[in-house]
XYZ file of C-alpha atoms in Angstrom:
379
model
C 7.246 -4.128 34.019
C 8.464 -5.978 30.920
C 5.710 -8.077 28.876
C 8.508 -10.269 26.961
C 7.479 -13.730 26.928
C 3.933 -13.468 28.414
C 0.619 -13.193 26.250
C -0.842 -9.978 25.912
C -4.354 -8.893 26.210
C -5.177 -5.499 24.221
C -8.027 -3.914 22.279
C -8.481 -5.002 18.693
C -11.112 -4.338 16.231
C -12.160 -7.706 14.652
C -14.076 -8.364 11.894
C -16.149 -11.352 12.539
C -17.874 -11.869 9.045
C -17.589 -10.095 5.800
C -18.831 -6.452 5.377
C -20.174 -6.183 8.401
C -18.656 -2.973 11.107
C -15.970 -4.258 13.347
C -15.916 -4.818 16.618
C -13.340 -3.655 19.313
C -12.922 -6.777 21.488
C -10.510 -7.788 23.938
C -8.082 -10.572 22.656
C -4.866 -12.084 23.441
C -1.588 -11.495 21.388
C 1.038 -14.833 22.589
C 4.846 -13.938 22.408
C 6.686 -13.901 19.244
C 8.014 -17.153 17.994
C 11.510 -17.906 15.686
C 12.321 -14.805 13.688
C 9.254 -13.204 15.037
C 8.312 -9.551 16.713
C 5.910 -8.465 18.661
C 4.776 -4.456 17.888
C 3.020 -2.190 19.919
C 1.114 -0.368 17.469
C 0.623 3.204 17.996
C -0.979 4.769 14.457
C -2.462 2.972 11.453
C -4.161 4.273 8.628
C -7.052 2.456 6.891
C -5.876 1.326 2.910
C -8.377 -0.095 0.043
C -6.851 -3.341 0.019
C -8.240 -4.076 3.875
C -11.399 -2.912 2.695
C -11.427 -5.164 -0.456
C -10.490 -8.286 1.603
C -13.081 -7.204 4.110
C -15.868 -7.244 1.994
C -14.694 -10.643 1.048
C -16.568 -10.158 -2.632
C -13.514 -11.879 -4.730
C -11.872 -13.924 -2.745
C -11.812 -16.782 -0.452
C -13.530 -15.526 2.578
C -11.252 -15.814 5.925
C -13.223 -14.667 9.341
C -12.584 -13.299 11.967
C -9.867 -11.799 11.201
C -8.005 -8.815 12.309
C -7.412 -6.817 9.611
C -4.908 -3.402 8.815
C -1.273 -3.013 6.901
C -0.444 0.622 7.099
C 1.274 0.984 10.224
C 4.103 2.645 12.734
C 4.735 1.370 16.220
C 7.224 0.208 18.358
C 8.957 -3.080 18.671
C 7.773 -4.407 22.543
C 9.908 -8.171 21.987
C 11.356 -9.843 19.861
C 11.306 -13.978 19.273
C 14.155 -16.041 19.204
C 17.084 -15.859 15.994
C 15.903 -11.906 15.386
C 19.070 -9.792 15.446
C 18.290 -6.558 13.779
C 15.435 -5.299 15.651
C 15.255 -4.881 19.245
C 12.980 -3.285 21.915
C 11.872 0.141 21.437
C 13.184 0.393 17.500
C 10.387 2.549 15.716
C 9.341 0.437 12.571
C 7.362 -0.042 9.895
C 5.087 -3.401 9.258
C 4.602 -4.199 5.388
C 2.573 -6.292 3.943
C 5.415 -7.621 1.908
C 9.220 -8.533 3.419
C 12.683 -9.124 2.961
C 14.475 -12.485 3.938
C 17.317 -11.030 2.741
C 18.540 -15.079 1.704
C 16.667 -16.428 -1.631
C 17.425 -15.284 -5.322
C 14.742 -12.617 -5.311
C 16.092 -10.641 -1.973
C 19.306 -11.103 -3.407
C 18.835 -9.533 -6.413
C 19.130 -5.541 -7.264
C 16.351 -6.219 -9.455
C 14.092 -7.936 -7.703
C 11.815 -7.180 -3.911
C 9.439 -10.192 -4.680
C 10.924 -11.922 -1.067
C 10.521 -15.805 -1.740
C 9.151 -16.301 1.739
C 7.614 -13.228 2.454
C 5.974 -11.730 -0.406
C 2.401 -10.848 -0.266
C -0.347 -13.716 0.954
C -3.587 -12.507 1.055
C -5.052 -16.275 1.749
C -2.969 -16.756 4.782
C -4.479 -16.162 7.907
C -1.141 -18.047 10.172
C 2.155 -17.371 10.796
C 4.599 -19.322 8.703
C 6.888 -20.576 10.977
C 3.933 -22.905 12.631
C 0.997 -22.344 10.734
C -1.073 -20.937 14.100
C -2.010 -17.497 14.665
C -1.160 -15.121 17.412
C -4.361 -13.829 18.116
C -6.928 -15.756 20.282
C -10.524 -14.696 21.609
C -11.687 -16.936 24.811
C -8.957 -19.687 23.146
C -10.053 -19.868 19.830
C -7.562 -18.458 17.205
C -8.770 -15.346 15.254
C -6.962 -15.327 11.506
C -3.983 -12.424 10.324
C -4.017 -9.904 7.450
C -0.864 -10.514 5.346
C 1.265 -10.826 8.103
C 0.550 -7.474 9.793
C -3.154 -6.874 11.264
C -2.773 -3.524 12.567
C -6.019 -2.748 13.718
C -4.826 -4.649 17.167
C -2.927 -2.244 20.049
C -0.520 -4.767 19.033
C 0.352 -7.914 16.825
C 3.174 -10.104 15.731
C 4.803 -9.988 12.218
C 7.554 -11.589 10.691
C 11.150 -9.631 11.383
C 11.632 -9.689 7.556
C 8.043 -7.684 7.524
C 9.069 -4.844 9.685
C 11.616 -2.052 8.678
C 13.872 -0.253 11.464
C 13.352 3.305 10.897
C 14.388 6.686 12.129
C 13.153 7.095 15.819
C 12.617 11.140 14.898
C 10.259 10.742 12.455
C 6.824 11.072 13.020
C 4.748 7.595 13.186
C 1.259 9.768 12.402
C 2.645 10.716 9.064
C 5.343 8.316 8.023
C 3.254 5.378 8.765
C 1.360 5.930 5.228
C 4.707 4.755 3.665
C 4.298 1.110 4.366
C 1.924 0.309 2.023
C 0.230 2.662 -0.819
C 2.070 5.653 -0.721
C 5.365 4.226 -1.455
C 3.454 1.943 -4.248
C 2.855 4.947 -6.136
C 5.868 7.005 -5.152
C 8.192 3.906 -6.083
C 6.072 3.139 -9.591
C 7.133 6.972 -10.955
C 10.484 6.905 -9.483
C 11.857 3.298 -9.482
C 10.162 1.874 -12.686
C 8.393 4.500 -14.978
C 11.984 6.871 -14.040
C 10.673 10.292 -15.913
C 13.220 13.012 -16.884
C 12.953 16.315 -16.069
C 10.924 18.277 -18.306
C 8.800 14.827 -19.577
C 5.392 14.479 -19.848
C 3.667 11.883 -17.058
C -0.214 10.625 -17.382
C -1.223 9.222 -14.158
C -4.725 6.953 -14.211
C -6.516 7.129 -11.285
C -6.115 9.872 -8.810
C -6.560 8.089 -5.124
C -3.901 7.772 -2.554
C -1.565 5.505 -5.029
C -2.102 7.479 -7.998
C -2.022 10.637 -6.256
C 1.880 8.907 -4.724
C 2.509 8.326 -8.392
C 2.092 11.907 -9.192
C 3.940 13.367 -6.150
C 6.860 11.252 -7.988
C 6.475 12.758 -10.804
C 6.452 16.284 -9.110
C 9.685 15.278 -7.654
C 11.284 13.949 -11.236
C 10.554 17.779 -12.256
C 8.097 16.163 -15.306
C 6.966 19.423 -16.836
C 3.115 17.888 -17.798
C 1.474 15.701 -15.267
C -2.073 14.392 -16.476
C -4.352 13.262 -14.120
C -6.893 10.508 -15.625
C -10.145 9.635 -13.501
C -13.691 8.959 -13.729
C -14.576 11.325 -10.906
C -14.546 14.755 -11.417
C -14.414 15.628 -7.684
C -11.195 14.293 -7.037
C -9.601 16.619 -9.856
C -8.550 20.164 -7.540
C -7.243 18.212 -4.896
C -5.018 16.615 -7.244
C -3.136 19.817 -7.893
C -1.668 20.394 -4.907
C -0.172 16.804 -6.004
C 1.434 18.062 -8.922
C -0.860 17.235 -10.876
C -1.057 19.998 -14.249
C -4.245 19.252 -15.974
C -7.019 16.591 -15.433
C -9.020 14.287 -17.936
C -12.060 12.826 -17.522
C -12.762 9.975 -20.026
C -16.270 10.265 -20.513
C -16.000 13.977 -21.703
C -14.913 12.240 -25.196
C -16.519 9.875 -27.845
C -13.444 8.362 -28.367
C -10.783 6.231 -26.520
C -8.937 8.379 -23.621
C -5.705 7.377 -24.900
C -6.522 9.019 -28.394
C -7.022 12.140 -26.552
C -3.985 12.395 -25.061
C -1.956 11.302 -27.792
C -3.664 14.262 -29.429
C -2.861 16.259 -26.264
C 0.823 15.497 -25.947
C 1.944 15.549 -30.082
C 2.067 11.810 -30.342
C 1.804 10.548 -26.616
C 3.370 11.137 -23.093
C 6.873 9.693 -22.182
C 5.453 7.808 -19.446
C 2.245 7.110 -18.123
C 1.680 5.000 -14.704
C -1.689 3.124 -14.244
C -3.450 3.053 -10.751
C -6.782 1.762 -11.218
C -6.687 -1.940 -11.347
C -9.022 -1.680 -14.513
C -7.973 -3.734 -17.652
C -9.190 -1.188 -19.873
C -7.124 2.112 -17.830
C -4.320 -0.512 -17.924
C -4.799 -0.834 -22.015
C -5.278 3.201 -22.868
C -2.137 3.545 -20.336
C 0.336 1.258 -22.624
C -1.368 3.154 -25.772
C -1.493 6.454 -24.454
C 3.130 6.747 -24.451
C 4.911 7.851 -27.269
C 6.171 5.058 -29.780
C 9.751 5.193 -30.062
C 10.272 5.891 -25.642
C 6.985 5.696 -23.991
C 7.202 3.585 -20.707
C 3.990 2.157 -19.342
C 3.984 1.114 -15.992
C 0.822 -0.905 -14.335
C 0.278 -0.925 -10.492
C -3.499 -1.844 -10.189
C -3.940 -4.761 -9.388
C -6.740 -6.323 -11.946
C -9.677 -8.895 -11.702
C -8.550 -12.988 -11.616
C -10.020 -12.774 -14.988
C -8.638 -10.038 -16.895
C -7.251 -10.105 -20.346
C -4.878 -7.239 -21.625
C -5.414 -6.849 -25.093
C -3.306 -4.803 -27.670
C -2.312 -4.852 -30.765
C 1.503 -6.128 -30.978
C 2.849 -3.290 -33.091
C 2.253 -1.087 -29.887
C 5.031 -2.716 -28.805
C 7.258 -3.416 -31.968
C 7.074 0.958 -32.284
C 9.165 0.433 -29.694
C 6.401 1.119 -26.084
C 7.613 -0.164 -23.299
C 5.286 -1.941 -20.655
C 6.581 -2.450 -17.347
C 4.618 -4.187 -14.221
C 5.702 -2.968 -10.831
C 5.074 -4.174 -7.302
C 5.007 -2.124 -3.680
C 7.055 0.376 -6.137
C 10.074 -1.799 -6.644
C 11.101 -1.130 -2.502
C 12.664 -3.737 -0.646
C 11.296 -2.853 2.697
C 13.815 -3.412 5.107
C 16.343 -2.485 2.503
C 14.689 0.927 1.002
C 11.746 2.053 2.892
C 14.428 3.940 5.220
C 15.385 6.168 2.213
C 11.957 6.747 1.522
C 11.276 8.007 5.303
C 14.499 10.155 4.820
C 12.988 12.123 1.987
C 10.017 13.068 4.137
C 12.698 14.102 6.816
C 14.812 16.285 4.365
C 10.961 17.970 3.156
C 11.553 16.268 -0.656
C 8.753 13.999 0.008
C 5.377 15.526 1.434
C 2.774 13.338 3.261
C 0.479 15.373 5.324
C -1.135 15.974 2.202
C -1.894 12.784 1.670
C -3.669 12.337 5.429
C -7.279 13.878 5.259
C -9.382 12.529 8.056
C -7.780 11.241 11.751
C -10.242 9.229 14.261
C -9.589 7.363 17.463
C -9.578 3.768 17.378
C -12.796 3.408 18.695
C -14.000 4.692 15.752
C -12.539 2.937 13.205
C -15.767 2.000 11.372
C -15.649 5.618 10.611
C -12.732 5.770 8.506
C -14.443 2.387 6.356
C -17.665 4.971 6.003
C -15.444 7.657 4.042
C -13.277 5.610 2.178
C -16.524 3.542 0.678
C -18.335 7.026 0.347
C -14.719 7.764 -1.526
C -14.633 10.953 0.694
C -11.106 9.887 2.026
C -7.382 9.537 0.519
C -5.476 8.415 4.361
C -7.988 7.818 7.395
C -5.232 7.817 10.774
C -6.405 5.846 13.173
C -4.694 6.725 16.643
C -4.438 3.659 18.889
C -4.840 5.716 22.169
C -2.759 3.024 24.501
């Protein structure tokens, strides 16, 4: 019996005020409007960024809210004006999108979507400003245009990527938000050549993504930078060649790996979101054709502070965004490499609980136990 056009009532886990567990409720999920979807979500994995925004300690606090990013499903209906998706397409939601009409989408250089970038604020849909999701009639707010932590949700068409119906949703869902951040940051932006030498700083999922591209590039020396020595054997099996921990030295990290690397790596790729990993990651490349490229994402009030002639020697620093992807555009690629075995992911899953459980997978990734928690919906 088709669902098109009718509200649905599902299971979601809702988080009612900051840092507190969530809650699997029963709520309702209207119809997709203009240029909308509707997704029946069948695996999501838990990412830092929902558990940042959860614990609502920098930011304008939004509750309740559904909350979730990294995603696969299937598309149930789709709203009025939608052409390229269709019922039953497997896709990918992203946080991010692709109206595929203003200057940035239209751009080879560009993936920041006008319309659709990233809105961590917004808790409505843009076409009307209401949300999909109600409890007993009163609206309950969206994650960045996804909230995947519902059996399903409604998302933007630009925000949800067509891919290829054989390829796993347990495993390729990962690619819709920090995996392909990483991946995208070595391959698209920092580019290393085979044989270079690649410092990586921090060594969770993203960084971890960022090696893996590295790995692929065939970089000969991949340095793993992190303040916890426990995450340092699990990063070899991600390519990673030798690890650093900063406070085994009296002096600046970046001076020891100048020292390491006769003068500095080619490229280094920064995953922290700390201004001073961001700073030691510029200084740590070689002058002449180090590339620094920064993916954490720092504090409101951050300063990044270097001397000028760090740049004059001729160091380049490069900023990059979900990896440089255009999701509807690129992500497809990205799934193919998993497909043809060039890309590996299971790796990168190390915990799986049902969806009643989900509080679970926020216990090991505070405890920092986890890099990808899948959640299976369970419909």
């Amino acid at each position: 019996m088709s669902t098109a056009g009718q509200v649905i009532r599902c299971k979601a886990a809702v988080a009612w005020e900051a840092g507190k567990p969530l809650v699997i409720e029963e709520v309702d999920v209207a119809p997709p409007q203009q240029h909308e979807v509707r997704l029946k979500i069948l695996y999501t994995s838990l990412c830092h960024t929902d558990v940042y925004f959860w614990e609502a300690k920098g930011q304008t606090p939004l509750f309740p809210r559904i909350f979730g990013h990294e995603a696969g499903g299937i598309v149930e209906s789709v709203g009025e004006g939608v052409t390229d998706l269709q019922p039953g397409d497997h896709v990918l939601p992203v946080f991010t999108g692709e109206c595929q009409q203003c200057r940035h989408c239209k751009s080879a250089e560009s993936n920041m979507c006008d319309l659709l970038r990233i809105n961590t604020d917004r808790g409505v849909m843009i076409s009307d400003g209401q949300t999909r999701f109600s409890k007993d009639g009163k609206p309950i707010y969206h994650f960045v245009g996804t909230s995947t932590f519902s059996e399903y949700t409604v998302a933007h068409s630009g925000c949800v990527t067509k891919i290829d119906p054989q390829a796993p949703l347990d495993k390729v869902c990962v690619l819709s938000c920090g995996i392909s951040t990483g991946l995208g940051a070595t391959l698209n932006v920092a580019k290393p050549t085979r044989g270079s030498t690649v410092a990586i700083f921090g060594l969770g999922a993203v960084g971890l993504a960022a090696a893996e591209g590295a790995r692929i590039s065939g970089a000969s020396r991949i340095i793993g930078i992190d303040l916890n020595p426990s995450r340092f054997d699990a990063a070899k099996n991600f390519g990673v060649t030798e690890c650093v921990n900063p406070k085994d030295y009296d002096k600046p990290v970046q001076e020891v790996i100048a020292e390491m690397t006769d003068g500095g790596v080619d490229r280094s790729v920064e995953c922290t979101g700390h201004v001073n990993a961001m700073i030691s990651a510029f200084e740590c490349v070689h002058d002449g054709w180090g590339v620094a490229v920064l993916v954490g994402v720092p504090n409101k009030d951050d300063a990044f502070k270097t001397n000028p002639m760090n740049l004059l020697n001729e160091r380049t620093l490069k900023g990059t965004f979900f990896g440089n992807y255009k999701p509807k555009t690129d992500l497809p690629s990205v799934v193919g490499m998993y497909m043809n075995k060039e890309l590996e992911l299971e790796k990168f899953i190390t915990h799986q609980v049902p969806f009643t459980e989900i509080n679970k997978a926020f216990d090991l990734m505070l405890k920092g136990e986890s890099l990808r928690c899948m959640i299976t919906m369970g419909h």
